[in-house]
Coordinates of C-alpha atoms in Angstrom, one line a residue:
N1 CA 0.1 -0.1 -0.1
F2 CA 1.5 3.2 -1.1
S3 CA -0.1 5.4 1.2
H4 CA 1.1 3.4 3.9
A5 CA 4.7 3.5 2.9
T6 CA 4.5 7.1 2.5
E7 CA 3.5 7.8 6.0
N8 CA 6.6 6.1 7.0
I9 CA 8.8 7.7 4.8
E10 CA 7.9 11.3 5.9
K11 CA 8.9 10.3 9.3
K12 CA 12.5 10.3 8.4
N13 CA 14.3 13.6 8.4
I14 CA 14.8 13.7 4.5
L15 CA 12.4 16.3 3.8
K16 CA 12.9 19.9 2.5
G17 CA 14.6 22.2 4.8
N18 CA 16.5 19.4 6.8
W19 CA 20.2 18.8 6.7
E20 CA 22.3 15.5 6.5
A21 CA 25.7 14.9 7.8
G22 CA 27.5 11.7 6.8
G23 CA 29.9 10.2 4.6
I24 CA 31.1 7.0 2.9
G25 CA 34.4 5.1 4.2
N26 CA 36.1 2.1 2.6
I27 CA 39.5 0.2 3.5
S28 CA 40.8 -2.4 1.0
T29 CA 43.8 -4.8 0.6
S30 CA 45.2 -7.0 -1.9
N31 CA 47.7 -9.2 -2.5
S32 CA 49.3 -10.2 -6.0
A33 CA 52.4 -12.1 -7.4
E34 CA 53.4 -9.0 -9.1
E35 CA 56.5 -7.0 -8.0
F36 CA 55.3 -5.3 -5.1
G37 CA 53.0 -7.9 -3.5
E38 CA 50.4 -6.6 -0.9
S39 CA 48.9 -3.0 -1.5
Y40 CA 46.2 -1.2 0.3
S41 CA 44.0 1.7 0.0
Y42 CA 41.7 3.8 1.8
F43 CA 39.2 6.5 1.6
L44 CA 37.1 8.5 3.7
V45 CA 34.4 11.0 2.2
P46 CA 32.4 13.1 4.6
N47 CA 29.7 15.1 3.2
V48 CA 27.2 17.8 4.2
Q49 CA 23.7 18.2 2.0
Y50 CA 21.0 20.3 2.5
F51 CA 17.3 18.8 1.2
V52 CA 16.1 21.3 -1.3
L53 CA 13.1 19.2 -2.2
D54 CA 11.5 16.2 -0.4
H55 CA 14.1 13.4 -0.8
L56 CA 16.5 15.5 -3.0
S57 CA 19.4 16.9 -1.2
V58 CA 22.6 19.1 -2.7
G59 CA 25.7 19.7 -0.9
G60 CA 29.5 19.0 -1.2
T61 CA 32.1 16.6 0.2
I62 CA 35.7 16.9 1.2
G63 CA 37.7 13.4 1.3
I64 CA 41.0 11.9 1.9
G65 CA 42.5 9.0 0.5
G66 CA 45.9 7.0 0.1
H67 CA 47.1 4.0 -1.8
S68 CA 50.3 2.0 -1.1
S69 CA 52.1 -0.6 -3.2
G70 CA 55.8 -1.3 -2.4
P71 CA 57.8 2.1 -2.5
Y72 CA 54.5 3.8 -4.2
H73 CA 52.5 5.9 -1.8
T74 CA 49.7 8.4 -2.8
T75 CA 47.6 10.7 -0.5
T76 CA 44.9 12.5 -2.1
I77 CA 42.4 15.2 -0.7
S78 CA 39.3 15.6 -3.0
Y79 CA 36.4 18.2 -2.9
G80 CA 33.1 18.8 -4.9
P81 CA 29.6 19.1 -5.2
K82 CA 26.9 16.3 -4.7
L83 CA 23.4 15.7 -5.3
T84 CA 21.5 12.7 -3.8
Y85 CA 17.9 11.5 -4.3
Y86 CA 16.2 8.9 -2.1
F87 CA 13.8 6.4 -3.2
F88 CA 12.1 4.3 -0.7
E89 CA 11.1 0.4 -0.2
T90 CA 10.0 -0.2 3.3
K91 CA 9.5 1.8 6.6
N92 CA 13.1 1.8 7.5
F93 CA 15.1 1.1 4.4
A94 CA 15.9 3.0 1.4
Y95 CA 17.9 3.2 -2.1
N96 CA 19.3 6.3 -3.2
L97 CA 21.2 7.5 -6.3
R98 CA 24.0 10.1 -6.3
V99 CA 25.9 12.1 -8.7
G100 CA 28.9 14.4 -8.0
F101 CA 31.7 15.9 -9.5
N102 CA 35.2 16.1 -7.7
V103 CA 38.6 17.9 -8.1
N104 CA 41.4 15.7 -6.7
N105 CA 44.8 17.0 -5.6
S106 CA 47.5 14.1 -5.2
N107 CA 51.1 13.9 -3.8
A108 CA 52.9 10.7 -4.9
S109 CA 56.3 9.1 -3.6
F110 CA 57.7 6.7 -6.2
G111 CA 60.6 5.6 -4.1
L112 CA 64.4 6.4 -4.8
G113 CA 63.5 9.9 -4.2
E114 CA 61.0 10.5 -7.0
H115 CA 58.0 12.7 -6.0
G116 CA 54.9 13.9 -8.1
K117 CA 51.9 15.9 -7.8
S118 CA 48.6 15.1 -9.7
T119 CA 45.2 17.1 -10.3
S120 CA 42.5 15.0 -11.7
R121 CA 38.5 15.8 -12.1
A122 CA 36.4 13.0 -11.3
A123 CA 32.5 12.6 -12.3
E124 CA 30.7 10.1 -9.9
L125 CA 27.8 8.3 -10.3
G126 CA 26.7 5.9 -7.3
V127 CA 23.5 3.8 -5.8
G128 CA 23.2 2.9 -2.3
T129 CA 21.3 1.7 0.2
M130 CA 20.3 3.3 3.7
Y131 CA 19.0 1.3 6.7
F132 CA 17.1 4.1 9.3
F133 CA 17.7 3.1 12.8
N134 CA 15.6 5.9 13.8
P135 CA 14.4 9.1 11.7
S136 CA 17.6 10.8 12.3
V137 CA 20.3 8.1 12.0
G138 CA 21.1 5.8 8.9
L139 CA 23.8 3.4 7.8
G140 CA 23.9 1.5 4.5
L141 CA 26.2 0.6 1.6
A142 CA 27.3 2.4 -1.4
L143 CA 28.5 1.5 -4.7
V144 CA 30.3 4.3 -6.8
Y145 CA 31.7 4.3 -10.3
T146 CA 34.0 7.1 -10.7
S147 CA 35.6 8.4 -14.1
T148 CA 38.7 10.5 -13.9
S149 CA 40.9 12.5 -16.0
N150 CA 44.4 12.8 -14.4
S151 CA 47.5 15.2 -15.0
T152 CA 50.4 14.3 -13.0
K153 CA 53.7 16.2 -12.7
V154 CA 56.6 13.8 -12.1
T155 CA 60.3 14.2 -12.3
G156 CA 61.4 14.8 -15.9
G157 CA 58.0 15.4 -17.2
L158 CA 54.2 15.1 -17.3
S159 CA 52.0 12.4 -17.5
E160 CA 48.2 12.0 -18.4
A161 CA 45.9 9.1 -17.9
D162 CA 42.2 8.5 -17.8
N163 CA 41.1 5.9 -15.1
Q164 CA 37.8 4.2 -13.9
Y165 CA 37.2 3.0 -10.7
L166 CA 34.2 1.2 -9.0
N167 CA 34.4 1.5 -5.3
M168 CA 32.0 -0.1 -2.7
G169 CA 32.1 1.7 0.7
I170 CA 30.2 1.8 4.2
A171 CA 27.7 5.0 4.4
F172 CA 26.7 6.8 7.7
A173 CA 24.4 9.6 7.8
I174 CA 22.8 11.6 10.7
Y175 CA 19.8 13.5 9.4
L176 CA 19.1 16.9 11.4

């Protein structure tokens, strides 16, 4: 019954005029038979959003991430706008769709004293779930596809590359 589901949804604080503070986090590790063996990555992307319409929020993110594999280490700071729309299923569970654009600034160390700086622009498209413990607190999963265009200054020149990533992370939010 749609009217019953709508009654439950409106008890959540995702209506016009409310705020969301939260983010997505991920830690991963891998081990391969390649030259450097084990590698790890992490990212933490907090965000603040304002609901301009019921179920539709706009805001921004500031994130930090890193990657390490053998002598290679990268730290990245990112920032950019974000738009999220919530689609509901049941009283305490929702799906969401998010789009965003980020500017990423990275510092890299390649071992043997080589360093590089990178600036990239990233377009993101994500889907997620959110379980509401109460009207103000949610926890869920997020799957985010990112397409980047990189320009890296390294010792002796400039390197340019385009990359695509698919990340899964844990999402947490407080609705005010």
